[in-house]
């Protein structure tokens, strides 16, 4: 037996330490986003005294049956990014204050849902809180009781001497001090979270210490312990997990714990509301399971050690205390007691904070706001009223827990109570999950589903637990309501073989999910519901994109005063000023636009929940109700905006392309301008050369009448020759200009290219003979008909031939003139053995006034327009002219290709 | 976004794997068996559990490491 004073003193000292931690953390200036470790440890509030004491108790009867409660949350963490992350993002964006707020927000800020969820959460949590109080009081009594007192069947002490009552009051005070200091619930309870994190460390450390003591103090290690267990048939049974029913219970338990790890009000509080940085979630996804893993390692060994060392009939729910006590380690037992106390207090504090927020925001405030007589929205300061409501709610909830414990708790094992609570909050899971991923899930469906599931839970779990405590007749369980076997609460419709929790879970989920899906499929959503559903399910909302769905406005002054009443004037002023500055709006303007009103609503929601905030805002704002038409219009606007932006992009692309084309055209124009200048100056030069010569010789003839006839004739010959050259030049210029301007009169007709070539050779033959150049002809026998202007084509040939003879060396020159059919083309080749054309000149010789060899000989041998004109003529005939010239000195080859007449192509394959 | 989805899917895959390994019938296979004085059921569940946790940690930490280097590059 331990000294009551010592145990009391240690407990009080420990609670004082918690106060101190919370106080110090609350006082220190906030820096950054807090630590990931604290976040992870605070989530471990999942492990309550139910884990601390109850797991061992469950392990003694069902072996590993306690594990699903921790495997479930581990699997929930696997869904962390898919589910939890979404919940967090949405909750942060909408300043969600509780799980009731979250679900109600999703379904169009529906106040009925908020109330429903709150009521279920309170009813489901009261037994759980009772369980914690019971754990504290029984563990206390065990510690100070006689050493042979190893079970918890103690007579109930008078109320005023009941440790449970005092610990309940103490916890209520702690919760009030650190849970309701200021109002904006989104502002986080840093001190409380730090204290909870510290408690998590204590829980883990003490349970591990007891485990080590059991395994290595009482036995020779794990091997020894398991060996002894194997020898005892009753214990060997604990390592079995077979049979369909067993499997179903196991699976049901895992699902239940998975849902509870997210839906328990306190878990939602620490996961979502107390989260200060979204990035903390990532590491918590494996940190939390690691904690669960660690704290469960020694549960089974402690259970085995208790069963092996303690006398039959000892309460297994208290093995964590009695094993060290019986082993003579009373110090360790005291530490274990503190660990259990940690587990219990952590749960009660966070749970009541979460519940009191829900009760005040979603239950009391909406009622008060609707009572016109209260004129809440017109009050000067609602902050203190809200805080009072929360404080009263905390006391009431804790006291309800205490009452439950006094009346019911003693009859029921710890684990059973915990699972009853789990099954209650699991009713929220379908509404959350479907709400996040199925936009059509609507409020009516959620109401029907949650209510249905809750009623089934009530009938199949809560009422039977009352019956077991003697509040109701036992026959309710054994024979069913009104003696109807179909209504037996543990075997509804004759479904038996499952354990009560799995049985209840199956039926309630069937009704719950069926209700949500069925009703959602058969009813329509209101505009607001649709808007909220989009906000929660669409990825656009996940990126924080605001959806403009509220249409309306409010007087700015009134709005600011209204928000001020709820969150304090100064903070309201600051928040409004900040918002107006960010949007560059006039702070003195008369009305607040829809976006500012929405901002105000979010501010309010942070303090009193979305459902209440909506009611309050409605008192000052003229809201146009959001009908289907509005939603459609907004959708239309949005899609129009998207369409416009798409068109704009297209236009800008087109403009860019046009600009590029213009730039290219401009370059080309500049080039052409330069070419024109060159052309003019070249033409002038070309015209001046013969003119100068004509003029000089005419002057000589004029000034010197004494010249003899021979000389006179010679000079006149020069004048005539130069005049001819001038005439030719001007003719060619005219030709060129005509072709370029498209003004030339083309006499298109059927022309035999072979015949043409033969004629050209005949008419230019004299020139070749004069220079001693051999002209070889290579022509086919068939005609080569092309469509063309005979004279112009002749002009091309004459030009090419005269060039060839011009550049061929006198006396030993050879020119080949050939024509033949190549595919669908006629090819005419003029090849000489002159100096050839350098590669770099080959592409310029077809330009005007470009003569190769000018610089070499110094004297132009032609007008420089011949090839340019030839190219134009050929191109007009849809043909090509090109030059091939290999090594210098080996001559040049001109090839002219012209298309064959179509009927020839068709006739001769 | 697709990279984010891929990681989301990895965790989802881990979830499905965990369900398969921790639910009947697989979990029942080790029932009542002993491995050199150790209960196979306990060993099996603890190993699978630890494996899943390690899997989550691997996926999450790789993402964290990557986002840190991304941030670093953005800063630099």
PDB file of C-alpha atoms in Angstrom, chain A residues 64 67 70-71 74-82 85-86 222-223 226-227 229-230 235-236 238-242 246-248 250-252 254 258 279 282-283 285-287 289-290 292-294 296-297 300 539 543, chain B residues 1 4 7-12 14-19 22-24 27-34 37-43 45-47 49-50 52-54 56-61 63-65 67-68 71:
ATOM      1  CA  UNK A  64      -3.880  -9.544 -30.370  1.00  0.00           C
ATOM      2  CA  UNK A  67      -4.002  -4.270 -32.186  1.00  0.00           C
ATOM      3  CA  UNK A  70      -3.726   0.930 -33.770  1.00  0.00           C
ATOM      4  CA  UNK A  71      -3.399  -0.732 -37.154  1.00  0.00           C
ATOM      5  CA  UNK A  74      -1.664   3.428 -39.438  1.00  0.00           C
ATOM      6  CA  UNK A  75      -3.717   2.647 -42.519  1.00  0.00           C
ATOM      7  CA  UNK A  76      -5.448   6.022 -42.112  1.00  0.00           C
ATOM      8  CA  UNK A  77      -2.003   7.606 -42.383  1.00  0.00           C
ATOM      9  CA  UNK A  78      -1.530   5.824 -45.709  1.00  0.00           C
ATOM     10  CA  UNK A  79      -4.563   7.820 -46.811  1.00  0.00           C
ATOM     11  CA  UNK A  80      -2.999  10.925 -45.314  1.00  0.00           C
ATOM     12  CA  UNK A  81      -2.341  12.793 -48.518  1.00  0.00           C
ATOM     13  CA  UNK A  82      -5.557  11.695 -50.098  1.00  0.00           C
ATOM     14  CA  UNK A  85      -4.333  16.724 -46.474  1.00  0.00           C
ATOM     15  CA  UNK A  86      -7.504  17.674 -48.320  1.00  0.00           C
ATOM     16  CA  UNK A 222      10.803 -12.258 -24.322  1.00  0.00           C
ATOM     17  CA  UNK A 223      11.838 -15.829 -25.095  1.00  0.00           C
ATOM     18  CA  UNK A 226       6.614 -16.665 -24.577  1.00  0.00           C
ATOM     19  CA  UNK A 227       7.865 -20.095 -23.554  1.00  0.00           C
ATOM     20  CA  UNK A 229       2.848 -18.684 -22.191  1.00  0.00           C
ATOM     21  CA  UNK A 230       3.133 -21.563 -24.667  1.00  0.00           C
ATOM     22  CA  UNK A 235      -2.507 -18.428 -22.851  1.00  0.00           C
ATOM     23  CA  UNK A 236      -1.590 -20.314 -25.982  1.00  0.00           C
ATOM     24  CA  UNK A 238      -4.266 -15.871 -27.288  1.00  0.00           C
ATOM     25  CA  UNK A 239      -2.044 -16.371 -30.326  1.00  0.00           C
ATOM     26  CA  UNK A 240      -4.840 -17.603 -32.507  1.00  0.00           C
ATOM     27  CA  UNK A 241      -6.744 -15.589 -35.029  1.00  0.00           C
ATOM     28  CA  UNK A 242      -8.945 -17.819 -37.095  1.00  0.00           C
ATOM     29  CA  UNK A 246     -12.834 -13.659 -35.859  1.00  0.00           C
ATOM     30  CA  UNK A 247     -11.714 -12.360 -39.212  1.00  0.00           C
ATOM     31  CA  UNK A 248     -14.800 -10.178 -39.623  1.00  0.00           C
ATOM     32  CA  UNK A 250     -10.723  -8.074 -36.811  1.00  0.00           C
ATOM     33  CA  UNK A 251     -11.466  -6.312 -40.105  1.00  0.00           C
ATOM     34  CA  UNK A 252     -14.376  -4.387 -38.618  1.00  0.00           C
ATOM     35  CA  UNK A 254      -9.492  -1.994 -38.199  1.00  0.00           C
ATOM     36  CA  UNK A 258      -9.325   4.009 -39.177  1.00  0.00           C
ATOM     37  CA  UNK A 279       3.986  20.715 -43.935  1.00  0.00           C
ATOM     38  CA  UNK A 282       3.793  15.010 -43.894  1.00  0.00           C
ATOM     39  CA  UNK A 283       6.069  13.888 -41.119  1.00  0.00           C
ATOM     40  CA  UNK A 285       1.995  10.555 -41.298  1.00  0.00           C
ATOM     41  CA  UNK A 286       4.765   8.238 -40.213  1.00  0.00           C
ATOM     42  CA  UNK A 287       5.623   9.771 -36.840  1.00  0.00           C
ATOM     43  CA  UNK A 289       2.246   5.320 -36.479  1.00  0.00           C
ATOM     44  CA  UNK A 290       5.749   5.006 -35.039  1.00  0.00           C
ATOM     45  CA  UNK A 292       1.518   3.762 -31.876  1.00  0.00           C
ATOM     46  CA  UNK A 293       3.915   0.954 -32.718  1.00  0.00           C
ATOM     47  CA  UNK A 294       6.182   1.811 -29.809  1.00  0.00           C
ATOM     48  CA  UNK A 296       1.964  -1.239 -28.182  1.00  0.00           C
ATOM     49  CA  UNK A 297       5.173  -3.237 -28.125  1.00  0.00           C
ATOM     50  CA  UNK A 300       1.061  -8.205 -24.832  1.00  0.00           C
ATOM     51  CA  UNK A 539      -8.893  20.744 -56.976  1.00  0.00           C
ATOM     52  CA  UNK A 543      -5.132  25.538 -54.483  1.00  0.00           C
TER      53      UNK A 543
ATOM     54  CA  UNK B   1       0.629  18.088 -60.279  1.00  0.00           C
ATOM     55  CA  UNK B   4       2.059  14.993 -56.624  1.00  0.00           C
ATOM     56  CA  UNK B   7       3.149  10.193 -54.692  1.00  0.00           C
ATOM     57  CA  UNK B   8      -0.449  10.222 -53.526  1.00  0.00           C
ATOM     58  CA  UNK B   9      -0.890   7.005 -55.455  1.00  0.00           C
ATOM     59  CA  UNK B  10       2.163   5.466 -53.807  1.00  0.00           C
ATOM     60  CA  UNK B  11       0.616   6.012 -50.388  1.00  0.00           C
ATOM     61  CA  UNK B  12      -2.665   4.645 -51.695  1.00  0.00           C
ATOM     62  CA  UNK B  14       0.687   1.190 -49.492  1.00  0.00           C
ATOM     63  CA  UNK B  15      -2.806   1.412 -48.024  1.00  0.00           C
ATOM     64  CA  UNK B  16      -4.064  -1.369 -50.272  1.00  0.00           C
ATOM     65  CA  UNK B  17      -1.009  -3.491 -49.554  1.00  0.00           C
ATOM     66  CA  UNK B  18      -1.508  -2.948 -45.822  1.00  0.00           C
ATOM     67  CA  UNK B  19      -5.161  -3.953 -46.077  1.00  0.00           C
ATOM     68  CA  UNK B  22      -3.309  -7.174 -42.286  1.00  0.00           C
ATOM     69  CA  UNK B  23      -6.786  -8.461 -43.060  1.00  0.00           C
ATOM     70  CA  UNK B  24      -7.969 -12.056 -43.230  1.00  0.00           C
ATOM     71  CA  UNK B  27      -3.225 -12.462 -41.360  1.00  0.00           C
ATOM     72  CA  UNK B  28      -4.783 -15.742 -40.194  1.00  0.00           C
ATOM     73  CA  UNK B  29      -2.049 -17.828 -41.796  1.00  0.00           C
ATOM     74  CA  UNK B  30       0.331 -17.157 -38.930  1.00  0.00           C
ATOM     75  CA  UNK B  31      -2.337 -17.907 -36.358  1.00  0.00           C
ATOM     76  CA  UNK B  32      -1.318 -20.370 -33.668  1.00  0.00           C
ATOM     77  CA  UNK B  33       2.103 -21.094 -35.152  1.00  0.00           C
ATOM     78  CA  UNK B  34       5.348 -20.741 -33.249  1.00  0.00           C
ATOM     79  CA  UNK B  37       9.572 -19.987 -29.093  1.00  0.00           C
ATOM     80  CA  UNK B  38       8.186 -16.826 -30.720  1.00  0.00           C
ATOM     81  CA  UNK B  39       4.548 -16.512 -31.655  1.00  0.00           C
ATOM     82  CA  UNK B  40       4.436 -16.254 -35.453  1.00  0.00           C
ATOM     83  CA  UNK B  41       1.290 -14.133 -35.422  1.00  0.00           C
ATOM     84  CA  UNK B  42       2.911 -11.440 -33.291  1.00  0.00           C
ATOM     85  CA  UNK B  43       6.098 -11.475 -35.316  1.00  0.00           C
ATOM     86  CA  UNK B  45       1.940  -8.418 -37.604  1.00  0.00           C
ATOM     87  CA  UNK B  46       4.761  -6.395 -36.085  1.00  0.00           C
ATOM     88  CA  UNK B  47       6.930  -6.908 -39.167  1.00  0.00           C
ATOM     89  CA  UNK B  49       3.286  -2.937 -39.398  1.00  0.00           C
ATOM     90  CA  UNK B  50       6.881  -1.755 -39.240  1.00  0.00           C
ATOM     91  CA  UNK B  52       4.132  -0.085 -43.719  1.00  0.00           C
ATOM     92  CA  UNK B  53       5.446   2.663 -41.441  1.00  0.00           C
ATOM     93  CA  UNK B  54       8.831   2.477 -43.150  1.00  0.00           C
ATOM     94  CA  UNK B  56       5.149   5.823 -45.508  1.00  0.00           C
ATOM     95  CA  UNK B  57       8.332   7.360 -44.103  1.00  0.00           C
ATOM     96  CA  UNK B  58      10.200   6.596 -47.323  1.00  0.00           C
ATOM     97  CA  UNK B  59       7.582   8.167 -49.592  1.00  0.00           C
ATOM     98  CA  UNK B  60       7.081  11.197 -47.355  1.00  0.00           C
ATOM     99  CA  UNK B  61      10.736  11.875 -46.633  1.00  0.00           C
ATOM    100  CA  UNK B  63       9.113  14.222 -51.071  1.00  0.00           C
ATOM    101  CA  UNK B  64      10.326  16.448 -48.251  1.00  0.00           C
ATOM    102  CA  UNK B  65      13.929  16.083 -49.396  1.00  0.00           C
ATOM    103  CA  UNK B  67      10.869  19.949 -51.983  1.00  0.00           C
ATOM    104  CA  UNK B  68      13.784  21.191 -49.877  1.00  0.00           C
ATOM    105  CA  UNK B  71      13.325  25.436 -52.502  1.00  0.00           C
TER     106      UNK B  71
END
